[in-house]
CSV table of C-alpha atoms in Angstrom, one decimal:
chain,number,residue,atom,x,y,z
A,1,UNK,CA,-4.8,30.3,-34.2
A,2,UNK,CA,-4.3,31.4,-30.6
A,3,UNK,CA,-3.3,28.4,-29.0
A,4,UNK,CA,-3.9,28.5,-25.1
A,5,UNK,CA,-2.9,24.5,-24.4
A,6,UNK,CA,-0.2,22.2,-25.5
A,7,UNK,CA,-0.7,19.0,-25.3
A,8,UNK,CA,1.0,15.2,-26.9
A,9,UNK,CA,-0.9,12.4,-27.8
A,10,UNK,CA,1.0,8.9,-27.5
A,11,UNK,CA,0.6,5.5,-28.7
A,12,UNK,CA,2.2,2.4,-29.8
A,13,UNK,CA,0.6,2.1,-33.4
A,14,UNK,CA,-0.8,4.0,-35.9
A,15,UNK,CA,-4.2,2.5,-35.3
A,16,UNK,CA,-3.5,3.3,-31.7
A,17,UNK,CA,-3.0,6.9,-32.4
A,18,UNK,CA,-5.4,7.4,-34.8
A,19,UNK,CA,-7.7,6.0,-32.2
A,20,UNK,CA,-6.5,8.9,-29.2
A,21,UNK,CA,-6.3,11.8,-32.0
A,22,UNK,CA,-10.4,11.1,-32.9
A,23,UNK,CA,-10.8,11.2,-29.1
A,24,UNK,CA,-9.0,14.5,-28.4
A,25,UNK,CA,-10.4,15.7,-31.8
A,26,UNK,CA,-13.7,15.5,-30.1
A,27,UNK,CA,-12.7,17.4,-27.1
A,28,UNK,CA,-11.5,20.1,-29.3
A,29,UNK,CA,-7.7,19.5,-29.8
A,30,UNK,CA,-6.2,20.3,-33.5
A,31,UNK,CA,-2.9,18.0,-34.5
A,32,UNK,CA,0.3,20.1,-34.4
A,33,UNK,CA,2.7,19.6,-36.7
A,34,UNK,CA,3.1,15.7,-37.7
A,35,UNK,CA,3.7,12.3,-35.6
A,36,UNK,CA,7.1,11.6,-34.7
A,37,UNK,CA,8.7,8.2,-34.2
A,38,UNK,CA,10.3,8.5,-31.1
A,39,UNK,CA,10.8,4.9,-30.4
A,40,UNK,CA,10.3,2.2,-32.9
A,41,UNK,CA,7.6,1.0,-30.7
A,42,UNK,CA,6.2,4.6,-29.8
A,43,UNK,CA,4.4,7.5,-31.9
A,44,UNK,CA,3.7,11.0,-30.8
A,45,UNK,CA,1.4,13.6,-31.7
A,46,UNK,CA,1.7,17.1,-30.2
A,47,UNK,CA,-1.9,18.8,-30.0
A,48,UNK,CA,-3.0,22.4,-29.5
A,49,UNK,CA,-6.5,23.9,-28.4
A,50,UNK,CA,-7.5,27.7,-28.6
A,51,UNK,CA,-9.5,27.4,-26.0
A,52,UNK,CA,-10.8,25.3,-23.0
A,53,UNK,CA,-10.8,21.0,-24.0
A,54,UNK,CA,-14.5,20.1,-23.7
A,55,UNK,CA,-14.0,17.0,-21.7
A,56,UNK,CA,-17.1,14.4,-21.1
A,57,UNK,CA,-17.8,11.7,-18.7
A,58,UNK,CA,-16.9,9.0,-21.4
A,59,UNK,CA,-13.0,10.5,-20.0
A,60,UNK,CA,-13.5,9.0,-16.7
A,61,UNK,CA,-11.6,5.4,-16.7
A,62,UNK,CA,-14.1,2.1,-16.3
A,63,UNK,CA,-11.1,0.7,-13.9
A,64,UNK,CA,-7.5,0.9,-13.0
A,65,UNK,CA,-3.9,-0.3,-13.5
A,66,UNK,CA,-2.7,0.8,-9.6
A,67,UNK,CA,1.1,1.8,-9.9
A,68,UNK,CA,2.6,2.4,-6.4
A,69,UNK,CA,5.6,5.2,-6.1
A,70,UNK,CA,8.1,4.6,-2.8
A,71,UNK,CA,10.9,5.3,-1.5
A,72,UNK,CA,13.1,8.6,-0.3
A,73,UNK,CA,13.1,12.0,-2.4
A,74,UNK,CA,14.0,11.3,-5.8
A,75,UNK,CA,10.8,9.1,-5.8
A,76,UNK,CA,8.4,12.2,-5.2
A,77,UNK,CA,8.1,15.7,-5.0
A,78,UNK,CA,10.8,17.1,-4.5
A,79,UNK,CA,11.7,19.3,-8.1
A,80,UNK,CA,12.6,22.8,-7.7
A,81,UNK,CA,11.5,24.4,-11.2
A,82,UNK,CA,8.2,26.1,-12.0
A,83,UNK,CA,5.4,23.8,-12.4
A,84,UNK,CA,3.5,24.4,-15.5
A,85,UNK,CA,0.1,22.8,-14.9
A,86,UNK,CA,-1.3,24.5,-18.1
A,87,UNK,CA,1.3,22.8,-20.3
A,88,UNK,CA,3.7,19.9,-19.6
A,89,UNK,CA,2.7,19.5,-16.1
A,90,UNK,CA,-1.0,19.1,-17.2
A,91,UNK,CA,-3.3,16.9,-15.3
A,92,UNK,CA,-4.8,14.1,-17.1
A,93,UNK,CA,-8.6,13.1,-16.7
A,94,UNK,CA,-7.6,9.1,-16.9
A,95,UNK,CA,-4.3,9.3,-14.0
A,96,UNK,CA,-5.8,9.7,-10.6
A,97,UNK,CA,-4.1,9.3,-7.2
A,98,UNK,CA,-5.0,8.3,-3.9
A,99,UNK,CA,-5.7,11.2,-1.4
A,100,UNK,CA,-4.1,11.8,1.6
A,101,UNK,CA,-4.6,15.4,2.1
A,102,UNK,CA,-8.1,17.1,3.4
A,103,UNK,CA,-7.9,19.0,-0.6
A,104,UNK,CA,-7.1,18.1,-3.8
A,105,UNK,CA,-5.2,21.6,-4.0
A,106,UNK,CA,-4.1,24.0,-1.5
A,107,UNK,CA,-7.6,25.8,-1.0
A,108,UNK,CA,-9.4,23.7,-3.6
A,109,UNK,CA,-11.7,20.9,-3.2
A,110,UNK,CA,-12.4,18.9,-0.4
A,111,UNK,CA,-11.0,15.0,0.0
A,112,UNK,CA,-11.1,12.5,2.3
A,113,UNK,CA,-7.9,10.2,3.4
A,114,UNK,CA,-8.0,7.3,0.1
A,115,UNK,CA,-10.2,9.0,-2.0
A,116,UNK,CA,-9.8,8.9,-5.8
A,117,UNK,CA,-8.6,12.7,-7.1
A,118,UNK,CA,-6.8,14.1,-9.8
A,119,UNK,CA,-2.9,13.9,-10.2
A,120,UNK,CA,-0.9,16.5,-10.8
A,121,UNK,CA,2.7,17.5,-10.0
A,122,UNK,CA,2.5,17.7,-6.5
A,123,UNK,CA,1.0,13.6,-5.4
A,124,UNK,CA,-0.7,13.2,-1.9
A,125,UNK,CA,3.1,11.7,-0.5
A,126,UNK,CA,3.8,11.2,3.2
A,127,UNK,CA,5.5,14.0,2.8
A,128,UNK,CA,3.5,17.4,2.1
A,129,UNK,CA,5.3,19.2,-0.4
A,130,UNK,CA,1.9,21.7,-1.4
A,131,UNK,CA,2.9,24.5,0.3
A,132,UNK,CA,6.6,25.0,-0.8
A,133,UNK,CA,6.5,27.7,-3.9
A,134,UNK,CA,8.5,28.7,-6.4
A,135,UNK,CA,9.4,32.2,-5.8
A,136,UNK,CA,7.7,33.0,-9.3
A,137,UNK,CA,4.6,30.8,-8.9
A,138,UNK,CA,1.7,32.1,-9.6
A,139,UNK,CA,-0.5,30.6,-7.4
A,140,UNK,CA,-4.0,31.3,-9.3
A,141,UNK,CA,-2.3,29.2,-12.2
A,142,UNK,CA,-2.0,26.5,-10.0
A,143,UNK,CA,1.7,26.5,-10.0
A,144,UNK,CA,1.8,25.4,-6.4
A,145,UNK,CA,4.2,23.5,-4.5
A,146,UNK,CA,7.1,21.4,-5.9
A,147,UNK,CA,7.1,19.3,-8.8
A,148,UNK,CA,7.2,15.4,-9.0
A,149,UNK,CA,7.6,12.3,-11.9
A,150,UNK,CA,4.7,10.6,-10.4
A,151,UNK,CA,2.2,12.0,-13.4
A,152,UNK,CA,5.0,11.8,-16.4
A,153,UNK,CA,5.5,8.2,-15.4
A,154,UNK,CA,1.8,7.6,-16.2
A,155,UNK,CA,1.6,9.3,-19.0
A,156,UNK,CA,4.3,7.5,-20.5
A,157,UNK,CA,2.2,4.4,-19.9
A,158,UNK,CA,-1.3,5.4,-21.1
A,159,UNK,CA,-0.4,4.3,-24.8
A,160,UNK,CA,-0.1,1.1,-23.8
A,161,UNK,CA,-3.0,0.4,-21.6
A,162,UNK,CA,-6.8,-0.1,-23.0
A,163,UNK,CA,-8.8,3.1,-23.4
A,164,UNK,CA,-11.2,2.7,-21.2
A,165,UNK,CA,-8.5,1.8,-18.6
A,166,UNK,CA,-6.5,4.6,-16.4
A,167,UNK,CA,-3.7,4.5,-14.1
A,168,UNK,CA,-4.4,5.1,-10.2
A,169,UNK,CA,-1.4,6.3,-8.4
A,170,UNK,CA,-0.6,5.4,-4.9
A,171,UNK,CA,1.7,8.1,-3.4
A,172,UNK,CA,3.9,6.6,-0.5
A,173,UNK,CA,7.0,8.7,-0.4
A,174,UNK,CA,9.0,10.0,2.1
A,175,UNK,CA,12.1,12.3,1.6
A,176,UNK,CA,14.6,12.1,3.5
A,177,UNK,CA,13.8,8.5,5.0
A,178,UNK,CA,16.2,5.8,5.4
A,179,UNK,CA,15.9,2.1,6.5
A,180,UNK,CA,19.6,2.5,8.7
A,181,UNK,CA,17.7,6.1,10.6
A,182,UNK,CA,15.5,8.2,10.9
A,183,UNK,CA,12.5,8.6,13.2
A,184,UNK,CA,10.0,5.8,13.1
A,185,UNK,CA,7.1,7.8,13.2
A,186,UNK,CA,3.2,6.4,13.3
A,187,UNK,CA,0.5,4.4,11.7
A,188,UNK,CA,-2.9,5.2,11.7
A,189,UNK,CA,-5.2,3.1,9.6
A,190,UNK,CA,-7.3,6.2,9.0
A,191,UNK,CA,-4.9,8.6,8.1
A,192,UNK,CA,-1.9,6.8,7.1
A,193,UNK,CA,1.8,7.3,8.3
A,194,UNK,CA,2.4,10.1,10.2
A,195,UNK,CA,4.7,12.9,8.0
A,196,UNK,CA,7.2,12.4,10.6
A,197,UNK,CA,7.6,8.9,9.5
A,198,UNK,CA,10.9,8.8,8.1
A,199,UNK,CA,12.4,4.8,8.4
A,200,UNK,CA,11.4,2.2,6.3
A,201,UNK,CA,11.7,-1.5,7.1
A,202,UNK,CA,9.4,-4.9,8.0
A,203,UNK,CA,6.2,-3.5,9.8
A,204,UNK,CA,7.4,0.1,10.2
A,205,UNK,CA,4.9,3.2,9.8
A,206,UNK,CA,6.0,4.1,5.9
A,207,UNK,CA,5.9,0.1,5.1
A,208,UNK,CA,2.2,-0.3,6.8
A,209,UNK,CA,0.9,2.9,5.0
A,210,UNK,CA,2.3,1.3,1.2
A,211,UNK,CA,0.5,-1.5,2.2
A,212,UNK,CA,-2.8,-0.4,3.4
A,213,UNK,CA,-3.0,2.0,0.6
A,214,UNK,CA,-2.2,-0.2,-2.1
A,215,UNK,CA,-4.6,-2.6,-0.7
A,216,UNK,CA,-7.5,0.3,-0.9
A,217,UNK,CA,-6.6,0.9,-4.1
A,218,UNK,CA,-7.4,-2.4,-5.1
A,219,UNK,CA,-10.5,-2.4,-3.4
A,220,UNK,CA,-12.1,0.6,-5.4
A,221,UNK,CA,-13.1,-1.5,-8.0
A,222,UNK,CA,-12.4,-5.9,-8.5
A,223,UNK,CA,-11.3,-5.0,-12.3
A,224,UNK,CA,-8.3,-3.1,-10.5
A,225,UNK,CA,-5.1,-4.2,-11.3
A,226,UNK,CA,-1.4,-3.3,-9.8
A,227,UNK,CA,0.6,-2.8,-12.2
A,228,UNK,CA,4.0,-2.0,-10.2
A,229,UNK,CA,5.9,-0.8,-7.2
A,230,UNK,CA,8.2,2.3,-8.6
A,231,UNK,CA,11.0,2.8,-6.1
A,232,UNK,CA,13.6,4.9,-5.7
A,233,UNK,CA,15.9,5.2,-3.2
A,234,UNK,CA,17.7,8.0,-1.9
A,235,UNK,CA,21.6,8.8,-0.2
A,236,UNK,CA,20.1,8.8,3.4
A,237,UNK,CA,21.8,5.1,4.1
A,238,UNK,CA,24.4,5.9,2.7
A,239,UNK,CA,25.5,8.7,5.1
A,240,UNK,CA,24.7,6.3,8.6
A,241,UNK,CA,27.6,4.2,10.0
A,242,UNK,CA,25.2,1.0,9.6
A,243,UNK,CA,25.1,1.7,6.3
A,244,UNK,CA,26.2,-1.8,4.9
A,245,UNK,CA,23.1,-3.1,6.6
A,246,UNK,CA,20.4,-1.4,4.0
A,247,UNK,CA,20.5,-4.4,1.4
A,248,UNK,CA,19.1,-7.3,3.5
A,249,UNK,CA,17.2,-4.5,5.0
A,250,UNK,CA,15.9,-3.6,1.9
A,251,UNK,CA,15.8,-7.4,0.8
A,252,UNK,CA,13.3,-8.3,4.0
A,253,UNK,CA,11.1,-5.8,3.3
A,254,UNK,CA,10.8,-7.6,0.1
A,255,UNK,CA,10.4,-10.6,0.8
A,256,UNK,CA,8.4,-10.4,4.0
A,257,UNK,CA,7.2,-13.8,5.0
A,258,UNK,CA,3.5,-13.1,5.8
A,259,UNK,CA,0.6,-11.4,7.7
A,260,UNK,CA,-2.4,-13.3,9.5
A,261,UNK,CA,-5.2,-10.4,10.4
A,262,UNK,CA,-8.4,-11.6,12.0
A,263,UNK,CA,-11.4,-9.0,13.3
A,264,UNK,CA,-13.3,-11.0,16.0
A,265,UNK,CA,-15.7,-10.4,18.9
A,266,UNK,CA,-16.7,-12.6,21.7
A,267,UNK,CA,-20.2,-13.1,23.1
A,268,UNK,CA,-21.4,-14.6,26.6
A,269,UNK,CA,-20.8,-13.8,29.8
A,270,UNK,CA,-17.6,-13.6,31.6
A,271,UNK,CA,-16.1,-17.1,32.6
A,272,UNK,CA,-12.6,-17.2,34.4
A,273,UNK,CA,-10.8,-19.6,32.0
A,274,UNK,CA,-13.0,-20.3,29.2
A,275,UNK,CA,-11.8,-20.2,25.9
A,276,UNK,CA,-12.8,-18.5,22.4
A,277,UNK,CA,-11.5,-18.2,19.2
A,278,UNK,CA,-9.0,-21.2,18.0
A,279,UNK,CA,-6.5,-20.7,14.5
A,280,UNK,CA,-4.5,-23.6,13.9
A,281,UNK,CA,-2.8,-24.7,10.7
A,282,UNK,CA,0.3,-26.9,10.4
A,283,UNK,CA,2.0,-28.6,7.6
A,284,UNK,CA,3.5,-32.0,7.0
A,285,UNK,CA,6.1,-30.4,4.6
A,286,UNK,CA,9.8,-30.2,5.6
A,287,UNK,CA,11.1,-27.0,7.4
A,288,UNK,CA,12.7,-25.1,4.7
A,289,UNK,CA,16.7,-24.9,5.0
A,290,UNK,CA,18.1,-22.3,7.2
A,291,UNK,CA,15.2,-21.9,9.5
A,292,UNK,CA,15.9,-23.5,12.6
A,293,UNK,CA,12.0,-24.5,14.6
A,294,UNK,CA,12.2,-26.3,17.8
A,295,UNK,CA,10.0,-29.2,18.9
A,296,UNK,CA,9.0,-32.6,17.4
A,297,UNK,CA,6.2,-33.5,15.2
A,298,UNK,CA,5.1,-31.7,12.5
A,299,UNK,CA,5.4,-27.7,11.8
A,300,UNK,CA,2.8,-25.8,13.0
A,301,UNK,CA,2.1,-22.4,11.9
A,302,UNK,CA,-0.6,-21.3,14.5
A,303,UNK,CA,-2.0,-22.8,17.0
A,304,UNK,CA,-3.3,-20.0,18.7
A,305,UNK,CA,-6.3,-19.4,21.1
A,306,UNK,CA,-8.2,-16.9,23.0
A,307,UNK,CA,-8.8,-17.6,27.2
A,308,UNK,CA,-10.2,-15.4,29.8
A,309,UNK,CA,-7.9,-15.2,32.9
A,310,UNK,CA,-9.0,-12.4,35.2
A,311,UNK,CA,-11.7,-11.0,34.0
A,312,UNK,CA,-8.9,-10.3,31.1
A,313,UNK,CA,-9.0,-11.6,27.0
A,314,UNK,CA,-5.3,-13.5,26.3
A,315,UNK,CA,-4.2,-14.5,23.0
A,316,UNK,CA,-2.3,-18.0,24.1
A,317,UNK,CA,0.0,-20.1,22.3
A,318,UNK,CA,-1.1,-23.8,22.5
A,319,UNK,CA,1.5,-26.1,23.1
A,320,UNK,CA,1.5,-29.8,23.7
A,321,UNK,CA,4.0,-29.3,26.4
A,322,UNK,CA,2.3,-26.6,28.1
A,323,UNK,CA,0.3,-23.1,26.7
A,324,UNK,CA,2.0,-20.1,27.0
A,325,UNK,CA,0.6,-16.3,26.9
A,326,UNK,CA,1.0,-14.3,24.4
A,327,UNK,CA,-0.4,-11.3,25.1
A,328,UNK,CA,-3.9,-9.3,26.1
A,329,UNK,CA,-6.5,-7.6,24.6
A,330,UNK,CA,-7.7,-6.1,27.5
A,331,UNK,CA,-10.9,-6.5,30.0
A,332,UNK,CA,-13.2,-9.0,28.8
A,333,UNK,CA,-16.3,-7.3,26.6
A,334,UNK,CA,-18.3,-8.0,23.6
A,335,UNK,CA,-16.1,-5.4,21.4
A,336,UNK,CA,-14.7,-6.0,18.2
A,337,UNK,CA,-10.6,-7.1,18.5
A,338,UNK,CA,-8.1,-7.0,16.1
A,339,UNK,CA,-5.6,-9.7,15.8
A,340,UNK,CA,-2.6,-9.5,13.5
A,341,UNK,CA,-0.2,-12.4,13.8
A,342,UNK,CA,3.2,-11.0,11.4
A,343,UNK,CA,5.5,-13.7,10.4
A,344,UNK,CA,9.3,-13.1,9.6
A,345,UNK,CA,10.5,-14.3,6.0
A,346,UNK,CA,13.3,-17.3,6.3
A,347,UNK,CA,12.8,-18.0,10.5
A,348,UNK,CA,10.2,-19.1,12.8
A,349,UNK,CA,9.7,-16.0,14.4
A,350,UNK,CA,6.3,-14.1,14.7
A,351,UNK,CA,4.9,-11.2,16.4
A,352,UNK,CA,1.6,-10.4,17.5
A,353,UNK,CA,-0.5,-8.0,17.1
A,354,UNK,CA,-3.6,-6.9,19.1
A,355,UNK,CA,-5.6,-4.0,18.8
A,356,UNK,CA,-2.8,-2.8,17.1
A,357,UNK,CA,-0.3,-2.9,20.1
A,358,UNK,CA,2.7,-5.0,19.1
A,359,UNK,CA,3.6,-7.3,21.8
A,360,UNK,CA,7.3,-9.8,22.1
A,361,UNK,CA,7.7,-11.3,18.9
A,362,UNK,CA,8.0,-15.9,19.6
A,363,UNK,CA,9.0,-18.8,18.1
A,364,UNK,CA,6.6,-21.3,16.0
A,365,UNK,CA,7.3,-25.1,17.2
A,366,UNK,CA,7.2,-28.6,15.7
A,367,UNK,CA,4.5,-30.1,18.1
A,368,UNK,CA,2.0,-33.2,17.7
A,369,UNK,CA,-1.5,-31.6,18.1
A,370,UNK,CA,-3.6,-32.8,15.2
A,371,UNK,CA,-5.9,-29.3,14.2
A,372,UNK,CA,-5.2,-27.8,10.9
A,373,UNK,CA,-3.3,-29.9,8.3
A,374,UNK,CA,-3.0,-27.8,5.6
A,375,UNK,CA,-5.5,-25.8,5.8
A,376,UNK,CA,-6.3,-22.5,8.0
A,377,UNK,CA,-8.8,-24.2,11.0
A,378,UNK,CA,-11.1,-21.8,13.0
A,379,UNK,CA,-12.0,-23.7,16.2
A,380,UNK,CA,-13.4,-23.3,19.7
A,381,UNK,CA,-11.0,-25.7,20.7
A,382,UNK,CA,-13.0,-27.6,23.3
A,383,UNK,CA,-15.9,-30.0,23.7
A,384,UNK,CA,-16.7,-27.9,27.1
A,385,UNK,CA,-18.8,-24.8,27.4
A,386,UNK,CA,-16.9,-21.7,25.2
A,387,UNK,CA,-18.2,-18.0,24.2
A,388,UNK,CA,-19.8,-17.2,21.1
A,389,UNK,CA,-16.9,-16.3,18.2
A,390,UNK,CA,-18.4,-13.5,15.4
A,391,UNK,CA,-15.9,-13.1,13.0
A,392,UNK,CA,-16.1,-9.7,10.6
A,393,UNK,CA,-13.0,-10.4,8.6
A,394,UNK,CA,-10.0,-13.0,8.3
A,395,UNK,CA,-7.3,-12.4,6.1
A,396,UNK,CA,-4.5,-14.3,5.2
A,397,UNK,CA,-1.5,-12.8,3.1
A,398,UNK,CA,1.8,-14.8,1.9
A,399,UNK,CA,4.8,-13.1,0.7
A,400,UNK,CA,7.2,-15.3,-1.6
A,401,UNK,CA,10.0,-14.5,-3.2
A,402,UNK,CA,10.6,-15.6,-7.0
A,403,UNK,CA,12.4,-18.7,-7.3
C-alpha cells in the first residue's frame, strides 16, 4: 500500500466511531492500525488513503456550531514550523471559517468579506499572516504562510457534535494588540477592522469586527449556533505602564451593558422644527446599586427624538425639564440614517451613534414623562403635523453578566 494521506478519525463511542469509519470508508480511507483510548471519553482511529479521498456533497454540513477565536497572538497564526496541509494540518470538509481575505489561498479562489470557505492553518484573522513562508515551504503544496490552532481546536470537537452538523470559525485575532496600547485602528462594516487595528476594549475597531462577524455568522443559517468565544491573550499589557488597568478592561468588554441600533428614513418636506422618529422606554424597577442617575421619577432608558433645526436632522434627548441635543445627522433628506445608541455596563452613561460618527457620550435621567413603561415605544411624539418615519431595521441587544 502506498499511502499518500494520513488522516484520524475521532469520537466519543464506539457506535460513534463505527459511525465516522463507514463514512470515511466510503470516501476511500482504510483503518490504520487499531483504535486507541486516548481519553476514557475519547476513541481514535488513524486512517490512510492511496490516493485522492472521493469526497461528496453529503460532506457539506446542514448547519453550524460558530466558535469565535480572539485575542493577541497566541490566539492565531502566528506558528513558525512547516505547515503540512497534506497531513496533520489537513483541511476538513465540515470546519469552515468566515472570510476576510479577497481568496481563500494566496492565488487561489476568489472570496468575498464573510463568506463561508474552507479552514486551514492560516484563518482569515485581522491580521494577514498568508504571505509569511517558511523558508522550506513549498508553495504548490500549499504550505503557505504561518500556522495557527484555529482548525485543531475544531477537530478536537467534531466527535462530539451531530454529523450532519460542522463548526464555522470566526477569525478575529490580532497579534500584537493590547487593551492598555496600541493603535486603535478602523471599522468598516464591509470589510471589518482595519489590520492596523491593534487595541481592544468597549466599542473599539477589533471589539466591533468580533461582533459584526459573529453576528453574520449566525445569520448564514437560523439552525446556527455559537458554541464559544476562544480567547487568548497575549504579554502586550503586560509590558505598558497602565498595565494594572487590563482586568476591568478586559471585564467591561465583557460585560458591556448594551447596544440600541435603529436604520430609519424620514419622508416629507422640510419643516424647521418638526419632529420624527420618537424611542422611549423606562422602567419602574429600582436603579441597580452603584449606578448613580440623576432626576426624579422613574428611570428612563431612552427618550430620544428626531427634530429639524436648520434645515439640519438632530437626534435630541427629551427631558421634562428641557430637551437637549444630542447630535446631527446632517442636512435634512429622505436617506436612510443609522442610529446606534451604546450604553455603558454598571452607569448611566450612553454614547450615540449616527451614521457611524460617535458623538459625547451623556447621562440617562429619572424623569416623569409617561412613554414607554417597559417596553421599547416607537413614537412620533406629537399630536401636531410630523414626517413620515420608515424604519428598515431596529435592534435591541442586552449584555448581562451571570449572576
Amino acid at each position: 500500500m502506498s499511502i499518500k494521506h494520513y488522516d484520524v478519525v475521532r469520537a466519543a463511542s464506539p457506535s460513534d466511531l463505527a459511525e465516522k469509519l463507514t463514512h470515511k470508508l466510503k470516501e476511500g480511507w482504510q483503518p490504520y492500525g487499531g483504535p486507541v483510548a486516548i481519553t476514557p471519553y475519547t476513541l481514535m482511529q488513524a486512517v490512510a488513503i492511496e490516493g485522492e479521498p472521493q469526497v461528496g456533497p453529503s460532506s457539506e454540513p446542514d448547519w453550524y456550531y460558530v466558535i469565535v477565536l480572539a485575542g493577541q497572538s497566541n490566539a492565531m497564526a502566528y506558528g513558525e514550523g512547516l505547515p503540512l496541509p497534506d497531513s496533520y494540518d489537513a483541511p476538513d470538509p465540515r470546519i469552515k471559517q468566515l472570510a476576510r481575505r479577497s481568496t481563500v489561498t494566496p492565488g487561489g479562489a476568489a472570496c468575498r468579506y464573510n463568506d463561508i470557505i474552507p479552514a486551514d492553518h492560516c484563518l482569515h484573522d485581522v491580521q494577514d499572516m498568508s504571505t509569511l513562508n517558511h523558508p522550506r515551504a513549498d508553495l504548490s503544496k500549499g504550505q503557505y504562510g504561518c500556522v495557527g490552532q484555529g482548525l485543531h481546536i475544531a477537530k478536537k470537537l467534531l466527535p462530539y457534535i451531530p454529523n450532519n452538523a460542522g463548526i464555522l470559525l470566526v477569525p478575529c485575532c490580532r497579534g500584537g494588540s493590547a487593551f492598555t496600547q496600541g493603535a486603535e485602528g478602523t471599522f468598516s462594516e464591509s470589510t471589518g477592522a482595519s489590520q492596523d487595528s491593534a487595541r481592544w476594549g468597549v466599542g473599539k475597531p477589533l471589539y466591533q469586527d468580533l461582533i459584526s462577524r459573529t453576528k453574520a455568522a449566525l445569520q448564514k443559517n437560523p439552525k446556527n449556533v455559537l458554541l464559544a468565544v476562544c480567547w487568548m491573550q497575549g504579554e502586550f499589557d503586560m509590558s505598558a505602564a497602565t498595565h494594572a488597568q487590563q482586568p476591568a478592561l478586559f471585564t467591561a468588554m465583557l460585560t458591556q451593558g448594551g447596544r440600541l441600533t435603529c436604520k430609519f428614513r424620514l419622508s416629507g418636506a422640510l419643516t424647521n422644527n418638526q419632529f420624527g422618529l420618537g424611542i422611549y422606554l423606562y422602567t419602574d424597577a429600582p436603579v441597580p446599586d452603584g449606578v448613580a442617575m440623576t432626576g426624579t421619577g422613574n428611570p428612563f432608558l431612552m427618550s430620544y427624538f428626531t427634530q429639524t433645526t436648520d434645515g439640519r436632522v438632530n437626534l435630541m434627548h427629551h427631558r421634562k425639564a428641557g430637551n437637549t441635543k444630542l447630535g446631527e445627522f446632517g442636512d435634512y433628506g429622505n436617506d436612510w440614517q443609522t442610529l446606534e445608541l451604546v450604553f455603558t455596563a454598571g452607569s448611566a452613561t450612553v454614547t450615540p451613534k449616527l451614521n457611524g460618527v460617535a458623538g459625547p457620550a451623556f447621562q440617562v435621567i429619572k424623569d416623569s414623562l409617561t412613554l414607554g413603561l417597559n417596553a421599547l415605544t416607537l413614537t412620533d411624539v406629537t399630536k401636531n403635523a410630523a414626517y413620515g418615519v420608515e424604519i428598515e431595521s431596529l435592534m435591541l441587544e442586552i449584555n448581562a453578566p451571570a449572576a
